[in-house]
Tab-separated table of C-alpha atoms in Angstrom:
chain	number	residue	atom	x	y	z
S	928	MET	CA	8.132	15.191	36.554
S	929	SER	CA	5.179	12.845	36.455
S	930	THR	CA	3.082	10.677	38.678
S	931	PRO	CA	3.809	6.951	38.969
S	932	PRO	CA	1.738	4.672	36.718
S	933	ASN	CA	-1.727	3.914	38.057
S	934	SER	CA	-3.639	0.977	36.601
S	935	GLY	CA	-6.948	2.652	37.447
S	936	LYS	CA	-6.310	5.629	35.184
S	937	SER	CA	-6.685	6.137	31.477
S	938	SER	CA	-3.632	5.397	29.353
S	939	CYS	CA	-3.975	8.944	27.956
S	940	LYS	CA	-2.094	11.666	29.811
S	941	ILE	CA	-2.571	15.311	30.707
S	942	LEU	CA	0.334	17.745	30.312
S	943	TYR	CA	0.329	20.865	32.489
S	944	VAL	CA	2.672	23.741	31.575
S	945	ASP	CA	3.402	26.524	34.090
S	946	ASP	CA	6.570	28.402	35.023
S	947	GLU	CA	5.551	28.478	38.711
S	948	LEU	CA	6.775	25.278	40.355
S	949	LEU	CA	4.194	25.499	43.161
S	950	SER	CA	1.382	25.615	40.593
S	951	LEU	CA	2.791	22.473	38.945
S	952	LYS	CA	2.861	20.737	42.329
S	953	TYR	CA	-0.669	21.794	43.315
S	954	PHE	CA	-2.120	20.797	39.914
S	955	GLU	CA	-0.648	17.318	40.189
S	956	GLN	CA	-1.899	16.925	43.753
S	957	ILE	CA	-5.451	17.942	42.793
S	958	VAL	CA	-5.931	15.783	39.677
S	959	GLY	CA	-3.219	13.122	40.088
S	960	GLU	CA	-5.624	10.602	41.599
S	961	ASP	CA	-7.931	10.817	38.560
S	962	PHE	CA	-5.478	11.259	35.681
S	963	GLU	CA	-1.911	10.504	34.760
S	964	VAL	CA	-0.155	13.862	34.759
S	965	ILE	CA	3.045	15.162	33.183
S	966	THR	CA	4.292	18.646	34.080
S	967	ALA	CA	6.613	21.093	32.321
S	968	PRO	CA	8.102	24.387	33.672
S	969	SER	CA	8.210	26.144	30.272
S	970	ALA	CA	6.578	26.192	26.853
S	971	GLU	CA	9.790	24.914	25.280
S	972	GLU	CA	9.913	21.923	27.622
S	973	GLY	CA	6.198	21.302	27.104
S	974	LEU	CA	6.601	21.218	23.331
S	975	ARG	CA	9.560	18.847	23.640
S	976	ILE	CA	7.510	16.482	25.815
S	977	VAL	CA	4.598	16.529	23.355
S	978	GLU	CA	6.892	15.812	20.410
S	979	HIS	CA	8.233	12.708	22.176
S	980	HIS	CA	4.932	11.469	23.655
S	981	PHE	CA	2.222	12.930	21.405
S	982	GLN	CA	0.520	9.538	20.943
S	983	SER	CA	-0.211	9.248	24.668
S	984	ILE	CA	-1.027	12.890	25.506
S	985	ALA	CA	-4.722	13.718	25.174
S	986	VAL	CA	-4.957	17.112	26.910
S	987	VAL	CA	-2.534	20.021	27.365
S	988	VAL	CA	-3.274	22.686	29.995
S	989	SER	CA	-1.127	25.824	29.851
S	990	ASP	CA	-0.930	28.872	32.065
S	991	GLN	CA	-1.508	32.099	30.131
S	992	ARG	CA	1.409	34.048	31.565
S	993	LEU	CA	4.440	31.930	30.845
S	994	ARG	CA	7.933	33.397	31.007
S	995	GLY	CA	8.760	34.731	27.543
S	996	LEU	CA	5.657	33.359	25.810
S	997	GLN	CA	1.910	33.698	26.290
S	998	GLY	CA	-0.086	30.536	26.839
S	999	THR	CA	-2.402	31.288	23.897
S	1000	THR	CA	0.614	31.561	21.594
S	1001	PHE	CA	1.999	28.260	22.860
S	1002	LEU	CA	-1.345	26.483	22.440
S	1003	THR	CA	-1.789	27.942	18.931
S	1004	GLN	CA	1.621	26.539	17.966
S	1005	LEU	CA	0.600	23.233	19.491
S	1006	ARG	CA	-2.613	23.165	17.416
S	1007	GLU	CA	-0.619	23.595	14.195
S	1008	LYS	CA	1.641	20.607	14.951
S	1009	PHE	CA	-0.714	18.364	16.946
S	1010	PRO	CA	-4.342	19.303	16.146
S	1011	ASP	CA	-5.793	16.180	17.814
S	1012	ILE	CA	-4.640	17.205	21.302
S	1013	VAL	CA	-7.299	19.040	23.355
S	1014	ARG	CA	-5.983	22.421	24.543
S	1015	ILE	CA	-7.072	24.249	27.729
S	1016	LEU	CA	-5.908	27.650	28.968
S	1017	ALA	CA	-5.438	28.364	32.692
S	1018	THR	CA	-5.899	32.069	33.291
S	1019	ALA	CA	-6.568	34.700	35.940
S	1020	TYR	CA	-9.797	36.713	35.859
S	1021	ALA	CA	-8.086	39.670	34.133
S	1022	ASP	CA	-7.228	37.454	31.095
S	1023	ILE	CA	-10.677	35.937	30.558
S	1024	ALA	CA	-11.321	38.130	27.489
S	1025	THR	CA	-8.148	36.758	25.940
S	1026	ALA	CA	-9.268	33.189	26.714
S	1027	ILE	CA	-12.687	33.737	25.125
S	1028	ALA	CA	-11.052	35.161	22.013
S	1029	ALA	CA	-8.788	32.095	21.829
S	1030	ILE	CA	-11.843	29.800	22.057
S	1031	ASN	CA	-13.540	31.702	19.252
S	1032	ASP	CA	-10.395	31.392	17.121
S	1033	GLY	CA	-10.262	27.637	17.724
S	1034	ALA	CA	-6.909	27.796	19.493
S	1035	ILE	CA	-8.281	26.256	22.705
S	1036	TYR	CA	-11.126	23.960	23.736
S	1037	HIS	CA	-11.877	25.589	27.089
S	1038	TYR	CA	-10.379	27.756	29.810
S	1039	ILE	CA	-10.153	27.355	33.585
S	1040	SER	CA	-9.877	30.257	36.006
S	1041	LYS	CA	-7.181	30.537	38.639
S	1042	PRO	CA	-7.289	29.932	41.516
S	1043	TRP	CA	-8.854	26.567	40.775
S	1044	GLU	CA	-11.911	25.010	42.269
S	1045	PRO	CA	-10.655	21.392	42.598
S	1046	GLU	CA	-13.980	19.758	41.733
S	1047	ALA	CA	-14.601	22.063	38.766
S	1048	LEU	CA	-11.038	21.492	37.537
S	1049	VAL	CA	-11.444	17.703	37.610
S	1050	GLN	CA	-14.819	17.917	35.857
S	1051	THR	CA	-13.383	20.147	33.103
S	1052	LEU	CA	-10.482	17.750	32.537
S	1053	ARG	CA	-12.829	14.762	32.501
S	1054	ARG	CA	-14.973	16.407	29.806
S	1055	ALA	CA	-11.825	17.233	27.836
S	1056	MET	CA	-10.687	13.594	27.993
S	1057	GLU	CA	-14.142	12.415	26.872
S	1058	TYR	CA	-14.066	14.929	24.007
S	1059	HIS	CA	-10.656	13.623	22.926
S	1060	GLN	CA	-11.917	10.032	23.007
S	1061	LEU	CA	-15.060	10.867	21.015
S	1062	ARG	CA	-13.020	12.632	18.327
S	1063	ALA	CA	-10.639	9.674	18.122
S	1064	GLU	CA	-13.561	7.221	17.778
S	1065	LYS	CA	-15.158	9.402	15.093
S	1066	GLU	CA	-11.893	9.534	13.147
S	1067	HIS	CA	-11.549	5.764	13.432
S	1068	LEU	CA	-15.066	5.237	12.085
S	1069	LEU	CA	-14.409	7.609	9.191
S	1070	GLN	CA	-11.209	5.755	8.332
S	1071	GLU	CA	-13.038	2.417	8.425
S	1072	ARG	CA	-15.765	3.711	6.120
S	1073	SER	CA	-13.193	5.225	3.790
S	1074	ALA	CA	-11.236	1.953	3.701
S	1075	LEU	CA	-14.431	0.021	2.954
S	1076	MET	CA	-15.296	2.388	0.118
S	1077	ARG	CA	-11.789	2.048	-1.351
S	1078	GLN	CA	-12.107	-1.730	-1.053
S	1079	LEU	CA	-15.446	-1.749	-2.911
S	1080	ILE	CA	-14.088	0.515	-5.665
S	1081	ALA	CA	-10.915	-1.549	-6.031
S	1082	SER	CA	-12.847	-4.814	-6.176
S	1083	ASP	CA	-15.177	-3.357	-8.783
S	1084	ARG	CA	-12.216	-2.297	-10.909
S	1085	LEU	CA	-10.620	-5.691	-10.626
S	1086	ALA	CA	-13.885	-7.312	-11.630
S	1087	GLY	CA	-14.050	-4.924	-14.570
S	1088	PHE	CA	-10.557	-5.946	-15.612
S	1089	GLY	CA	-11.588	-9.600	-15.615
S	1090	ALA	CA	-14.707	-8.846	-17.663
S	1091	LEU	CA	-12.628	-6.797	-20.100
S	1092	ALA	CA	-10.162	-9.651	-20.490
S	1093	GLU	CA	-12.929	-12.162	-21.146
S	1094	GLY	CA	-14.672	-9.905	-23.653
S	1095	MET	CA	-11.497	-9.030	-25.551
S	1096	ASN	CA	-10.509	-12.666	-25.763
S	1097	HIS	CA	-13.868	-13.705	-27.239
S	1098	HIS	CA	-14.461	-10.886	-29.714
S	1099	LEU	CA	-10.906	-10.397	-30.971
S	1100	ARG	CA	-10.413	-14.101	-31.582
S	1101	ASN	CA	-13.553	-14.108	-33.700
S	1102	ALA	CA	-12.327	-11.053	-35.591
S	1103	LEU	CA	-8.991	-12.721	-36.344
S	1104	VAL	CA	-10.564	-15.741	-38.050
S	1105	PRO	CA	-11.216	-14.011	-41.409
S	1106	VAL	CA	-7.801	-12.313	-41.271
S	1107	GLN	CA	-6.038	-15.612	-40.820
S	1108	THR	CA	-8.204	-17.226	-43.529
S	1109	TYR	CA	-7.382	-14.424	-45.970
S	1110	LEU	CA	-3.653	-14.828	-45.383
S	1111	GLN	CA	-3.865	-18.549	-46.023
S	1112	LEU	CA	-5.912	-18.081	-49.193
S	1113	ALA	CA	-3.476	-15.437	-50.444
S	1114	VAL	CA	-0.570	-17.862	-50.095
S	1115	GLU	CA	-2.501	-20.652	-51.806
S	1116	SER	CA	-3.576	-18.314	-54.629
S	1117	HIS	CA	0.015	-17.248	-55.241
S	1118	GLY	CA	1.106	-20.877	-55.272
S	1119	LYS	CA	-1.418	-21.558	-58.076
S	1120	GLY	CA	0.260	-19.007	-60.310
S	1121	ALA	CA	-1.573	-15.795	-59.494
S	1122	THR	CA	0.079	-12.683	-60.937
S	1123	LEU	CA	1.845	-10.403	-58.455
S	1124	PRO	CA	1.081	-6.668	-58.409
S	1125	ALA	CA	3.533	-4.451	-60.287
S	1126	GLY	CA	6.736	-3.773	-58.362
S	1127	MET	CA	6.212	-6.652	-55.878
S	1128	ASP	CA	8.558	-9.605	-55.973
S	1129	GLU	CA	8.165	-12.985	-54.307
S	1130	SER	CA	10.660	-12.246	-51.510
S	1131	PHE	CA	8.642	-9.189	-50.439
S	1132	LEU	CA	5.418	-11.191	-50.412
S	1133	SER	CA	7.094	-13.944	-48.384
S	1134	GLU	CA	8.438	-11.444	-45.825
S	1135	LEU	CA	5.043	-9.755	-45.582
S	1136	HIS	CA	3.321	-13.069	-45.026
S	1137	GLU	CA	5.770	-14.091	-42.278
S	1138	SER	CA	5.417	-10.723	-40.578
S	1139	ALA	CA	1.628	-11.012	-40.642
S	1140	LYS	CA	1.785	-14.506	-39.151
S	1141	THR	CA	4.149	-13.268	-36.416
S	1142	GLN	CA	1.770	-10.465	-35.483
S	1143	LEU	CA	-1.174	-12.853	-35.445
S	1144	ARG	CA	0.706	-15.165	-33.077
S	1145	ARG	CA	1.535	-12.174	-30.886
S	1146	ILE	CA	-2.100	-11.113	-30.715
S	1147	THR	CA	-3.380	-14.618	-29.987
S	1148	ASP	CA	-0.692	-15.058	-27.308
S	1149	THR	CA	-1.849	-11.835	-25.655
S	1150	LEU	CA	-5.447	-13.022	-25.775
S	1151	THR	CA	-4.414	-16.331	-24.212
S	1152	ARG	CA	-2.805	-14.437	-21.338
S	1153	LEU	CA	-5.893	-12.292	-20.897
S	1154	ALA	CA	-8.055	-15.400	-20.848
S	1155	SER	CA	-5.957	-16.748	-17.983
S	1156	VAL	CA	-7.017	-13.896	-15.686
S	1157	PRO	CA	-9.274	-15.480	-13.031
S	1158	SER	CA	-12.596	-14.038	-12.020
S	1159	LEU	CA	-12.707	-12.357	-8.626
S	1160	GLN	CA	-15.535	-14.688	-7.700
S	1161	GLU	CA	-13.459	-17.705	-8.654
S	1162	MET	CA	-11.564	-18.503	-5.467
S	1163	VAL	CA	-9.923	-21.831	-6.224
S	1164	GLU	CA	-9.035	-23.651	-3.025
S	1165	GLY	CA	-5.484	-24.915	-3.022
S	1166	GLU	CA	-3.255	-27.514	-1.506
S	1167	TYR	CA	-0.110	-26.975	0.551
S	1168	LEU	CA	2.761	-26.589	-1.902
S	1169	ASP	CA	6.556	-26.497	-1.810
S	1170	LEU	CA	7.305	-23.057	-3.265
S	1171	ASN	CA	10.956	-23.914	-3.956
S	1172	GLN	CA	10.002	-26.872	-6.148
S	1173	LEU	CA	7.572	-24.728	-8.146
S	1174	TRP	CA	10.173	-22.033	-8.735
S	1175	TYR	CA	12.718	-24.613	-9.897
S	1176	ALA	CA	10.150	-26.162	-12.255
S	1177	VAL	CA	9.197	-22.841	-13.859
S	1178	ILE	CA	12.826	-21.765	-14.204
S	1179	GLU	CA	13.578	-25.082	-15.914
S	1180	GLN	CA	10.632	-24.628	-18.304
S	1181	LEU	CA	11.987	-21.250	-19.419
S	1182	SER	CA	15.685	-22.165	-19.287
S	1183	GLY	CA	16.013	-22.280	-23.087
S	1184	LEU	CA	14.737	-18.711	-23.442
S	1185	PHE	CA	17.101	-17.494	-20.749
S	1186	GLU	CA	20.021	-19.258	-22.417
S	1187	ASP	CA	19.188	-17.637	-25.754
S	1188	LYS	CA	19.569	-14.189	-24.155
S	1189	HIS	CA	22.463	-15.272	-21.889
S	1190	ILE	CA	20.453	-14.285	-18.803
S	1191	SER	CA	21.435	-15.919	-15.519
S	1192	ILE	CA	19.191	-16.459	-12.484
S	1193	SER	CA	20.154	-16.419	-8.802
S	1194	TYR	CA	17.655	-18.029	-6.417
S	1195	THR	CA	17.845	-17.935	-2.597
S	1196	SER	CA	15.400	-19.323	-0.054
S	1197	PRO	CA	15.565	-20.273	3.647
S	1198	PRO	CA	15.856	-24.022	4.347
S	1199	ASP	CA	12.850	-23.972	6.683
S	1200	LEU	CA	10.447	-22.226	4.273
S	1201	PRO	CA	6.908	-23.373	5.134
S	1202	ALA	CA	4.565	-24.864	2.558
S	1203	ILE	CA	1.906	-22.427	1.368
S	1204	GLN	CA	-1.754	-23.111	0.644
S	1205	CYS	CA	-2.367	-22.197	-2.981
S	1206	ASN	CA	-3.732	-23.588	-6.228
S	1207	ARG	CA	-0.817	-25.230	-8.053
S	1208	ASN	CA	-1.767	-24.050	-11.540
S	1209	ARG	CA	-2.459	-20.505	-10.369
S	1210	LEU	CA	0.848	-20.260	-8.515
S	1211	SER	CA	2.859	-21.717	-11.402
S	1212	HIS	CA	1.163	-19.196	-13.679
S	1213	ILE	CA	2.148	-16.308	-11.372
S	1214	LEU	CA	5.798	-17.372	-11.297
S	1215	ARG	CA	5.919	-17.852	-15.056
S	1216	LEU	CA	4.418	-14.413	-15.714
S	1217	VAL	CA	7.034	-12.761	-13.499
S	1218	LEU	CA	9.891	-14.462	-15.352
S	1219	GLU	CA	8.342	-13.773	-18.763
S	1220	ASP	CA	8.141	-10.109	-17.811
S	1221	GLU	CA	11.867	-10.190	-17.018
S	1222	LEU	CA	12.561	-11.831	-20.387
S	1223	ASP	CA	10.527	-9.174	-22.186
S	1224	HIS	CA	12.458	-6.150	-20.931
S	1225	LEU	CA	15.981	-7.348	-20.003
S	1226	GLN	CA	18.928	-6.963	-22.328
S	1227	PRO	CA	21.233	-9.947	-23.082
S	1228	ASN	CA	23.797	-10.884	-20.380
S	1229	SER	CA	21.575	-9.602	-17.575
S	1230	VAL	CA	21.095	-11.151	-14.130
S	1231	ILE	CA	17.831	-11.912	-12.294
S	1232	ASN	CA	17.816	-12.315	-8.509
S	1233	ILE	CA	14.944	-14.088	-6.736
S	1234	ALA	CA	14.957	-13.952	-2.928
S	1235	VAL	CA	12.267	-15.790	-0.961
S	1236	ARG	CA	11.669	-15.178	2.752
S	1237	HIS	CA	9.143	-16.153	5.411
S	1238	SER	CA	7.342	-13.546	7.528
S	1239	PRO	CA	5.333	-14.449	10.670
S	1240	GLY	CA	3.007	-11.501	9.995
S	1241	SER	CA	1.708	-8.924	12.464
S	1242	GLY	CA	-1.553	-7.125	13.128
S	1243	GLU	CA	-3.843	-7.529	10.114
S	1244	THR	CA	-1.019	-8.892	7.943
S	1245	PRO	CA	-1.149	-12.719	8.027
S	1246	GLU	CA	1.776	-15.106	8.104
S	1247	HIS	CA	3.098	-15.120	4.569
S	1248	VAL	CA	5.915	-15.861	2.146
S	1249	ALA	CA	7.425	-12.916	0.260
S	1250	MET	CA	9.156	-13.316	-3.104
S	1251	GLU	CA	11.392	-10.413	-4.122
S	1252	VAL	CA	12.499	-10.202	-7.751
S	1253	THR	CA	15.298	-7.831	-8.801
S	1254	ASP	CA	17.504	-7.622	-11.874
S	1255	SER	CA	20.540	-5.853	-13.302
S	1256	GLY	CA	18.416	-3.716	-15.627
S	1257	PRO	CA	17.703	-0.003	-15.118
S	1258	ASN	CA	15.526	1.120	-12.220
S	1259	ILE	CA	11.913	2.052	-12.790
S	1260	PRO	CA	11.542	5.804	-12.045
S	1261	SER	CA	9.955	6.419	-8.646
S	1262	GLY	CA	7.080	8.318	-10.238
S	1263	LYS	CA	6.069	5.227	-12.242
S	1264	LEU	CA	6.273	2.620	-9.466
S	1265	SER	CA	2.579	2.967	-8.617
S	1266	THR	CA	1.637	1.918	-12.173
S	1267	VAL	CA	3.846	-1.167	-12.452
S	1268	PHE	CA	0.903	-3.590	-12.131
S	1269	THR	CA	-1.492	-1.678	-14.375
S	1270	PRO	CA	-2.329	-3.053	-17.836
S	1271	PHE	CA	-0.034	-1.880	-20.645
S	1272	PHE	CA	2.705	-0.625	-18.296
S	1273	MET	CA	5.859	-0.178	-20.403
S	1274	ARG	CA	9.312	-0.654	-18.852
S	1275	GLN	CA	10.838	0.349	-22.169
S	1276	GLU	CA	9.697	1.733	-25.487
S	1277	ASN	CA	9.288	-1.546	-27.300
S	1278	PRO	CA	6.239	-2.054	-29.549
S	1279	GLN	CA	6.566	-5.815	-29.069
S	1280	TYR	CA	6.125	-5.466	-25.307
S	1281	LEU	CA	2.455	-5.109	-24.306
S	1282	GLY	CA	2.904	-4.803	-20.556
S	1283	MET	CA	0.244	-7.334	-19.570
S	1284	ASN	CA	2.336	-9.838	-17.604
S	1285	LEU	CA	2.466	-8.080	-14.233
S	1286	ALA	CA	-1.150	-6.882	-14.479
S	1287	THR	CA	-2.326	-10.448	-15.083
S	1288	CYS	CA	0.044	-11.679	-12.378
S	1289	TYR	CA	-1.393	-9.212	-9.887
S	1290	VAL	CA	-5.025	-10.165	-10.428
S	1291	THR	CA	-4.149	-13.865	-10.199
S	1292	LEU	CA	-2.151	-13.193	-7.023
S	1293	HIS	CA	-5.035	-11.292	-5.445
S	1294	ASN	CA	-7.364	-14.148	-6.359
S	1295	GLN	CA	-5.216	-16.413	-4.186
S	1296	GLY	CA	-5.315	-14.020	-1.213
S	1297	GLY	CA	-1.961	-12.408	-2.001
S	1298	TRP	CA	-0.729	-8.874	-2.518
S	1299	ALA	CA	2.135	-7.137	-4.310
S	1300	ARG	CA	4.134	-3.944	-4.466
S	1301	ALA	CA	7.057	-2.429	-6.340
S	1302	PHE	CA	9.684	-0.170	-4.774
S	1303	ASN	CA	13.230	1.042	-5.303
S	1304	ASP	CA	15.992	-0.109	-2.971
S	1305	ALA	CA	19.270	1.802	-2.713
S	1306	SER	CA	21.429	-1.310	-3.101
S	1307	ARG	CA	19.208	-3.632	-5.179
S	1308	GLY	CA	17.402	-1.294	-7.552
S	1309	THR	CA	13.740	-1.869	-8.415
S	1310	VAL	CA	12.174	-4.651	-6.344
S	1311	VAL	CA	8.963	-6.427	-7.369
S	1312	GLU	CA	7.642	-8.090	-4.203
S	1313	LEU	CA	4.932	-10.739	-4.369
S	1314	CYS	CA	3.384	-12.047	-1.144
S	1315	LEU	CA	1.189	-15.070	-0.522
S	1316	PRO	CA	-0.363	-16.095	2.818
S	1317	VAL	CA	0.795	-19.414	4.228
S	1318	ASN	CA	-2.868	-20.255	4.826
S	1319	SER	CA	-5.055	-18.685	2.136
S	1320	SER	CA	-8.418	-19.762	3.603
S	1321	GLY	CA	-10.559	-16.652	3.962
S	1322	CYS	CA	-7.819	-14.365	2.623
S	1323	ARG	CA	-9.358	-13.470	-0.735
S	1324	GLY	CA	-9.768	-9.708	-0.927
S	1325	SER	CA	-8.054	-9.310	2.447
S	1326	LYS	CA	-7.591	-5.821	3.836
S	1327	VAL	CA	-3.808	-5.995	3.635
S	1328	SER	CA	-3.975	-5.766	-0.142
S	1329	MET	CA	-6.716	-3.201	-0.666
S	1330	ASP	CA	-4.533	-0.080	-0.565
S	1331	VAL	CA	-2.205	-1.743	-3.035
S	1332	ILE	CA	-5.120	-2.724	-5.292
S	1333	GLU	CA	-6.412	0.834	-5.322
S	1334	LYS	CA	-2.962	2.132	-6.218
S	1335	VAL	CA	-1.960	-0.343	-8.899
S	1336	MET	CA	-5.376	-0.741	-10.521
S	1337	GLY	CA	-6.177	2.979	-10.384
S	1338	GLY	CA	-5.957	3.443	-14.152
S	1339	ILE	CA	-8.748	1.001	-14.991
S	1340	GLY	CA	-12.191	2.422	-15.638
S	1341	GLN	CA	-11.047	6.061	-15.634
């Protein structure tokens, strides 16, 4: 049983456990005006109540001599399952030594002697409630500081990724200039009648030259993608865009590549999808990277499904549009999902596949105030979900994405 709600009381409750019904009644009469009280006639019933209402119960008071179970044993069990609840033992004078031992062991916060002094009982419960509140506030502050530290580390790693991309692009392009020049001079020298080495025919030289040119194009293409990674400090303000039109445009741009591999695309979106505030070039780049990643790892005759939905947001998560991309390829193992957006993630053992698309996509997405995750769904397989706020003003580096950043960028700088 419990007292009726009282707007003048704390939202946190006190649970009193005693197998004597008169004691339950007297306890509620004494403290019911100051606190919201729940009572239980047994340890089993008390534990059941806590399991169903643990978020609202701040203090549990238990009589020591319960039927079939000692109060200290019950409170010790309670500590193991719900350590944040403050535990108090109600005991007769003969059991005070047991209560003191329980305090020393950390099983209880305090004890109260029976019969109760009403004023002392209320004061003890008030201190217990204050202690519970102080511990909760301390835990909240620690979580905030921890979240801030994770945010600073994640931002630093993202900034490091951008600096790495810029440096690689500059230095490797310079290094490739003499390589490309040498290849060209070798071809010209052979065309002027230079003698081939023993055992080398013209077809081999031609194949070698084409292979070298292919690898050079692959390297320069990778560098171009790295160069497209925006700086964290570069928050480009955007306009309100029709996401459906952008998706259709990017799909059309890549249609020839999809046709070559006989890959089909299914696209669904609600008719009332709101426009989103984003930089047009950045958003087009994100969508293209996602589809290029699908092209890189999918086998011929595969299917790509793109589902777009609108979410009003809640709490710290702003109103946003979510884009979920799935395909008919094999699932990514659960143990590798946290590394999907890291540089050089490999969906398959293919030396031609560098695994930079989703990493670049993620940094660009974050730059526009968005966030991303990858997960496995029982019916759809691996889902890559990209989210962008409807209004990106002030969303860069938003808290909703920091846990994801820490997870997916965790391999950088280690």
